[in-house]
């Protein structure tokens, strides 16, 4: 006997559910950032889920723990969120004005996903800050932040460099450097209350 064909609405169909499909796509993009190579996958199938997750995670980890947060002088959640998104939008506009052939949302996607190494650096720094403060503690954090800063730069330029005219690549990469430097500086100077 032939089995009846399942309709698209049946739960047993082979098509993945939208949430699982999106999570797999985000995971693949994270892997592209962790192992940067010239590929158009991150550009072709852009999304803003990963950058949103990374931005919220980074902002939450940079949030100070004191009850009276007005006196601690550290960045608040909204400040980190605005710095990340305003910086990404500014770099994207700069790229478009320099004649880049990448779309607005593709650039935001790449810049957002390339915050992953810095988010990992923040996690490592939070763990290192649990130990006794001192010069070795600072040197470990400095090393981790520098390595992850360089990783973010390499990963983002691997995806964005080919989208710029050859004579304007340095003008396009310089703001990316500054963007990740500001985030790295916030991570390095973070001290819990």
PDB file of C-alpha atoms in Angstrom:
ATOM      1  CA  UNK A   1       0.000   0.000   0.000  1.00  0.00           C
ATOM      2  CA  UNK A   2       1.180   3.453  -0.814  1.00  0.00           C
ATOM      3  CA  UNK A   3       1.369   5.845   2.074  1.00  0.00           C
ATOM      4  CA  UNK A   4      -0.475   9.105   1.811  1.00  0.00           C
ATOM      5  CA  UNK A   5       1.790  12.065   1.153  1.00  0.00           C
ATOM      6  CA  UNK A   6       2.160  14.347   4.124  1.00  0.00           C
ATOM      7  CA  UNK A   7       0.842  17.836   3.709  1.00  0.00           C
ATOM      8  CA  UNK A   8       3.129  20.818   4.448  1.00  0.00           C
ATOM      9  CA  UNK A   9       1.304  21.450   7.713  1.00  0.00           C
ATOM     10  CA  UNK A  10       1.954  17.968   9.109  1.00  0.00           C
ATOM     11  CA  UNK A  11       4.423  17.843  11.989  1.00  0.00           C
ATOM     12  CA  UNK A  12       6.298  14.927  10.417  1.00  0.00           C
ATOM     13  CA  UNK A  13       7.487  16.770   7.319  1.00  0.00           C
ATOM     14  CA  UNK A  14      11.170  17.007   6.539  1.00  0.00           C
ATOM     15  CA  UNK A  15      11.259  20.802   6.446  1.00  0.00           C
ATOM     16  CA  UNK A  16      12.876  22.287   9.546  1.00  0.00           C
ATOM     17  CA  UNK A  17      10.922  24.547  11.815  1.00  0.00           C
ATOM     18  CA  UNK A  18      11.672  28.252  11.356  1.00  0.00           C
ATOM     19  CA  UNK A  19      13.291  28.616  14.794  1.00  0.00           C
ATOM     20  CA  UNK A  20      15.649  25.678  14.276  1.00  0.00           C
ATOM     21  CA  UNK A  21      16.448  26.872  10.760  1.00  0.00           C
ATOM     22  CA  UNK A  22      17.316  30.339  12.084  1.00  0.00           C
ATOM     23  CA  UNK A  23      19.397  28.922  14.951  1.00  0.00           C
ATOM     24  CA  UNK A  24      21.363  26.745  12.519  1.00  0.00           C
ATOM     25  CA  UNK A  25      21.954  29.749  10.264  1.00  0.00           C
ATOM     26  CA  UNK A  26      23.180  31.832  13.222  1.00  0.00           C
ATOM     27  CA  UNK A  27      25.453  28.965  14.298  1.00  0.00           C
ATOM     28  CA  UNK A  28      26.934  28.703  10.801  1.00  0.00           C
ATOM     29  CA  UNK A  29      27.649  32.427  10.780  1.00  0.00           C
ATOM     30  CA  UNK A  30      29.330  32.161  14.183  1.00  0.00           C
ATOM     31  CA  UNK A  31      31.548  29.437  12.721  1.00  0.00           C
ATOM     32  CA  UNK A  32      32.419  31.718   9.783  1.00  0.00           C
ATOM     33  CA  UNK A  33      33.574  34.355  12.270  1.00  0.00           C
ATOM     34  CA  UNK A  34      35.516  31.871  14.397  1.00  0.00           C
ATOM     35  CA  UNK A  35      37.263  30.566  11.284  1.00  0.00           C
ATOM     36  CA  UNK A  36      37.388  33.640   9.023  1.00  0.00           C
ATOM     37  CA  UNK A  37      37.904  32.940   5.357  1.00  0.00           C
ATOM     38  CA  UNK A  38      36.789  34.726   2.262  1.00  0.00           C
ATOM     39  CA  UNK A  39      33.228  33.583   1.782  1.00  0.00           C
ATOM     40  CA  UNK A  40      30.035  35.192   0.595  1.00  0.00           C
ATOM     41  CA  UNK A  41      27.803  33.083   2.838  1.00  0.00           C
ATOM     42  CA  UNK A  42      27.777  35.649   5.617  1.00  0.00           C
ATOM     43  CA  UNK A  43      26.998  38.374   3.106  1.00  0.00           C
ATOM     44  CA  UNK A  44      24.484  36.489   0.988  1.00  0.00           C
ATOM     45  CA  UNK A  45      22.307  35.148   3.815  1.00  0.00           C
ATOM     46  CA  UNK A  46      22.391  38.124   6.153  1.00  0.00           C
ATOM     47  CA  UNK A  47      20.339  38.391   9.329  1.00  0.00           C
ATOM     48  CA  UNK A  48      20.451  40.514  12.451  1.00  0.00           C
ATOM     49  CA  UNK A  49      19.633  37.808  15.020  1.00  0.00           C
ATOM     50  CA  UNK A  50      23.247  36.982  15.817  1.00  0.00           C
ATOM     51  CA  UNK A  51      24.332  40.618  16.127  1.00  0.00           C
ATOM     52  CA  UNK A  52      21.353  41.305  18.389  1.00  0.00           C
ATOM     53  CA  UNK A  53      22.193  38.337  20.612  1.00  0.00           C
ATOM     54  CA  UNK A  54      25.859  39.342  20.792  1.00  0.00           C
ATOM     55  CA  UNK A  55      25.068  42.989  21.470  1.00  0.00           C
ATOM     56  CA  UNK A  56      22.627  42.173  24.269  1.00  0.00           C
ATOM     57  CA  UNK A  57      25.051  39.638  25.782  1.00  0.00           C
ATOM     58  CA  UNK A  58      27.938  42.104  25.682  1.00  0.00           C
ATOM     59  CA  UNK A  59      25.812  44.898  27.138  1.00  0.00           C
ATOM     60  CA  UNK A  60      24.607  42.641  29.955  1.00  0.00           C
ATOM     61  CA  UNK A  61      28.162  41.542  30.789  1.00  0.00           C
ATOM     62  CA  UNK A  62      29.360  45.155  30.802  1.00  0.00           C
ATOM     63  CA  UNK A  63      26.517  46.176  33.103  1.00  0.00           C
ATOM     64  CA  UNK A  64      27.754  47.109  36.539  1.00  0.00           C
ATOM     65  CA  UNK A  65      26.468  45.163  39.514  1.00  0.00           C
ATOM     66  CA  UNK A  66      25.872  48.029  41.921  1.00  0.00           C
ATOM     67  CA  UNK A  67      22.399  48.999  43.047  1.00  0.00           C
ATOM     68  CA  UNK A  68      23.046  52.719  42.653  1.00  0.00           C
ATOM     69  CA  UNK A  69      24.310  52.548  39.082  1.00  0.00           C
ATOM     70  CA  UNK A  70      24.366  56.320  38.615  1.00  0.00           C
ATOM     71  CA  UNK A  71      27.514  56.651  40.743  1.00  0.00           C
ATOM     72  CA  UNK A  72      29.645  53.826  39.369  1.00  0.00           C
ATOM     73  CA  UNK A  73      30.732  55.649  36.194  1.00  0.00           C
ATOM     74  CA  UNK A  74      30.532  52.544  34.018  1.00  0.00           C
ATOM     75  CA  UNK A  75      28.542  52.020  30.867  1.00  0.00           C
ATOM     76  CA  UNK A  76      24.909  51.193  31.232  1.00  0.00           C
ATOM     77  CA  UNK A  77      23.070  48.674  29.090  1.00  0.00           C
ATOM     78  CA  UNK A  78      21.553  51.313  26.802  1.00  0.00           C
ATOM     79  CA  UNK A  79      24.895  53.092  26.362  1.00  0.00           C
ATOM     80  CA  UNK A  80      26.633  49.903  25.211  1.00  0.00           C
ATOM     81  CA  UNK A  81      23.708  49.020  22.970  1.00  0.00           C
ATOM     82  CA  UNK A  82      23.723  52.472  21.348  1.00  0.00           C
ATOM     83  CA  UNK A  83      27.519  52.525  20.927  1.00  0.00           C
ATOM     84  CA  UNK A  84      27.490  49.159  19.159  1.00  0.00           C
ATOM     85  CA  UNK A  85      24.585  49.917  16.831  1.00  0.00           C
ATOM     86  CA  UNK A  86      25.513  53.547  16.156  1.00  0.00           C
ATOM     87  CA  UNK A  87      29.086  52.488  15.392  1.00  0.00           C
ATOM     88  CA  UNK A  88      27.935  49.737  13.036  1.00  0.00           C
ATOM     89  CA  UNK A  89      25.548  52.091  11.230  1.00  0.00           C
ATOM     90  CA  UNK A  90      28.268  54.762  10.905  1.00  0.00           C
ATOM     91  CA  UNK A  91      30.745  52.264   9.440  1.00  0.00           C
ATOM     92  CA  UNK A  92      28.091  50.983   7.060  1.00  0.00           C
ATOM     93  CA  UNK A  93      27.268  54.489   5.844  1.00  0.00           C
ATOM     94  CA  UNK A  94      30.990  55.196   5.431  1.00  0.00           C
ATOM     95  CA  UNK A  95      31.344  52.035   3.369  1.00  0.00           C
ATOM     96  CA  UNK A  96      28.431  53.023   1.132  1.00  0.00           C
ATOM     97  CA  UNK A  97      29.760  56.574   0.695  1.00  0.00           C
ATOM     98  CA  UNK A  98      33.178  55.201  -0.324  1.00  0.00           C
ATOM     99  CA  UNK A  99      31.505  53.292  -3.137  1.00  0.00           C
ATOM    100  CA  UNK A 100      31.244  49.871  -1.530  1.00  0.00           C
ATOM    101  CA  UNK A 101      29.090  47.301  -3.278  1.00  0.00           C
ATOM    102  CA  UNK A 102      27.654  45.804  -0.101  1.00  0.00           C
ATOM    103  CA  UNK A 103      24.135  46.432   1.114  1.00  0.00           C
ATOM    104  CA  UNK A 104      23.362  48.269   4.329  1.00  0.00           C
ATOM    105  CA  UNK A 105      22.057  45.204   6.164  1.00  0.00           C
ATOM    106  CA  UNK A 106      24.858  42.936   4.903  1.00  0.00           C
ATOM    107  CA  UNK A 107      27.401  45.288   6.435  1.00  0.00           C
ATOM    108  CA  UNK A 108      25.480  45.490   9.714  1.00  0.00           C
ATOM    109  CA  UNK A 109      25.305  41.693   9.759  1.00  0.00           C
ATOM    110  CA  UNK A 110      29.058  41.264   9.286  1.00  0.00           C
ATOM    111  CA  UNK A 111      30.010  43.953  11.807  1.00  0.00           C
ATOM    112  CA  UNK A 112      27.585  42.527  14.342  1.00  0.00           C
ATOM    113  CA  UNK A 113      28.682  38.919  13.958  1.00  0.00           C
ATOM    114  CA  UNK A 114      32.343  39.943  14.210  1.00  0.00           C
ATOM    115  CA  UNK A 115      31.686  41.149  17.771  1.00  0.00           C
ATOM    116  CA  UNK A 116      31.721  37.451  18.747  1.00  0.00           C
ATOM    117  CA  UNK A 117      35.466  37.380  19.605  1.00  0.00           C
ATOM    118  CA  UNK A 118      35.064  40.482  21.761  1.00  0.00           C
ATOM    119  CA  UNK A 119      32.082  38.927  23.533  1.00  0.00           C
ATOM    120  CA  UNK A 120      34.254  35.887  24.265  1.00  0.00           C
ATOM    121  CA  UNK A 121      36.966  38.263  25.521  1.00  0.00           C
ATOM    122  CA  UNK A 122      34.438  39.871  27.869  1.00  0.00           C
ATOM    123  CA  UNK A 123      33.435  36.463  29.204  1.00  0.00           C
ATOM    124  CA  UNK A 124      37.085  35.525  29.819  1.00  0.00           C
ATOM    125  CA  UNK A 125      37.755  38.896  31.472  1.00  0.00           C
ATOM    126  CA  UNK A 126      34.755  38.454  33.772  1.00  0.00           C
ATOM    127  CA  UNK A 127      36.132  35.064  34.810  1.00  0.00           C
ATOM    128  CA  UNK A 128      39.642  36.453  35.324  1.00  0.00           C
ATOM    129  CA  UNK A 129      38.216  39.294  37.439  1.00  0.00           C
ATOM    130  CA  UNK A 130      36.888  36.692  39.872  1.00  0.00           C
ATOM    131  CA  UNK A 131      40.497  36.041  40.944  1.00  0.00           C
ATOM    132  CA  UNK A 132      42.726  38.289  43.028  1.00  0.00           C
ATOM    133  CA  UNK A 133      43.329  41.676  41.339  1.00  0.00           C
ATOM    134  CA  UNK A 134      46.891  42.537  40.418  1.00  0.00           C
ATOM    135  CA  UNK A 135      49.296  43.125  37.558  1.00  0.00           C
ATOM    136  CA  UNK A 136      49.134  39.520  36.328  1.00  0.00           C
ATOM    137  CA  UNK A 137      45.343  39.730  36.257  1.00  0.00           C
ATOM    138  CA  UNK A 138      45.549  42.873  34.119  1.00  0.00           C
ATOM    139  CA  UNK A 139      48.180  41.370  31.794  1.00  0.00           C
ATOM    140  CA  UNK A 140      45.997  38.305  31.165  1.00  0.00           C
ATOM    141  CA  UNK A 141      43.004  40.501  30.394  1.00  0.00           C
ATOM    142  CA  UNK A 142      45.116  42.767  28.160  1.00  0.00           C
ATOM    143  CA  UNK A 143      46.439  39.782  26.209  1.00  0.00           C
ATOM    144  CA  UNK A 144      42.969  38.282  25.744  1.00  0.00           C
ATOM    145  CA  UNK A 145      41.449  41.600  24.637  1.00  0.00           C
ATOM    146  CA  UNK A 146      44.280  42.305  22.156  1.00  0.00           C
ATOM    147  CA  UNK A 147      44.001  38.839  20.603  1.00  0.00           C
ATOM    148  CA  UNK A 148      40.220  39.036  20.304  1.00  0.00           C
ATOM    149  CA  UNK A 149      40.399  42.607  19.001  1.00  0.00           C
ATOM    150  CA  UNK A 150      42.751  41.451  16.250  1.00  0.00           C
ATOM    151  CA  UNK A 151      40.471  38.487  15.544  1.00  0.00           C
ATOM    152  CA  UNK A 152      37.471  40.792  15.112  1.00  0.00           C
ATOM    153  CA  UNK A 153      39.434  43.016  12.726  1.00  0.00           C
ATOM    154  CA  UNK A 154      40.670  40.068  10.654  1.00  0.00           C
ATOM    155  CA  UNK A 155      37.230  38.454  10.534  1.00  0.00           C
ATOM    156  CA  UNK A 156      35.406  41.614   9.499  1.00  0.00           C
ATOM    157  CA  UNK A 157      37.951  42.619   6.880  1.00  0.00           C
ATOM    158  CA  UNK A 158      37.891  39.104   5.413  1.00  0.00           C
ATOM    159  CA  UNK A 159      34.232  39.699   4.589  1.00  0.00           C
ATOM    160  CA  UNK A 160      34.175  43.445   3.923  1.00  0.00           C
ATOM    161  CA  UNK A 161      37.482  44.130   2.142  1.00  0.00           C
ATOM    162  CA  UNK A 162      36.396  42.841  -1.261  1.00  0.00           C
ATOM    163  CA  UNK A 163      33.305  45.013  -1.230  1.00  0.00           C
ATOM    164  CA  UNK A 164      35.364  48.222  -1.400  1.00  0.00           C
ATOM    165  CA  UNK A 165      37.165  49.800  -4.360  1.00  0.00           C
ATOM    166  CA  UNK A 166      40.889  48.860  -4.248  1.00  0.00           C
ATOM    167  CA  UNK A 167      42.078  52.432  -3.714  1.00  0.00           C
ATOM    168  CA  UNK A 168      39.706  53.006  -0.756  1.00  0.00           C
ATOM    169  CA  UNK A 169      40.144  49.850   1.332  1.00  0.00           C
ATOM    170  CA  UNK A 170      42.216  51.629   3.994  1.00  0.00           C
ATOM    171  CA  UNK A 171      39.531  54.315   4.337  1.00  0.00           C
ATOM    172  CA  UNK A 172      36.934  51.600   4.870  1.00  0.00           C
ATOM    173  CA  UNK A 173      38.995  49.516   7.330  1.00  0.00           C
ATOM    174  CA  UNK A 174      40.092  52.417   9.565  1.00  0.00           C
ATOM    175  CA  UNK A 175      36.591  53.060  11.045  1.00  0.00           C
ATOM    176  CA  UNK A 176      36.206  49.299  11.602  1.00  0.00           C
ATOM    177  CA  UNK A 177      39.458  49.405  13.579  1.00  0.00           C
ATOM    178  CA  UNK A 178      38.164  52.316  15.685  1.00  0.00           C
ATOM    179  CA  UNK A 179      34.791  50.637  16.240  1.00  0.00           C
ATOM    180  CA  UNK A 180      36.303  47.434  17.615  1.00  0.00           C
ATOM    181  CA  UNK A 181      38.918  49.443  19.540  1.00  0.00           C
ATOM    182  CA  UNK A 182      36.203  51.328  21.459  1.00  0.00           C
ATOM    183  CA  UNK A 183      34.443  48.071  22.327  1.00  0.00           C
ATOM    184  CA  UNK A 184      37.771  46.499  23.340  1.00  0.00           C
ATOM    185  CA  UNK A 185      38.558  49.497  25.533  1.00  0.00           C
ATOM    186  CA  UNK A 186      35.202  49.163  27.312  1.00  0.00           C
ATOM    187  CA  UNK A 187      35.950  45.481  27.938  1.00  0.00           C
ATOM    188  CA  UNK A 188      39.502  46.099  29.189  1.00  0.00           C
ATOM    189  CA  UNK A 189      38.534  48.916  31.538  1.00  0.00           C
ATOM    190  CA  UNK A 190      35.559  47.031  33.003  1.00  0.00           C
ATOM    191  CA  UNK A 191      35.779  46.472  36.732  1.00  0.00           C
ATOM    192  CA  UNK A 192      32.908  44.974  38.702  1.00  0.00           C
ATOM    193  CA  UNK A 193      31.564  46.834  41.710  1.00  0.00           C
TER     194      UNK A 193
END
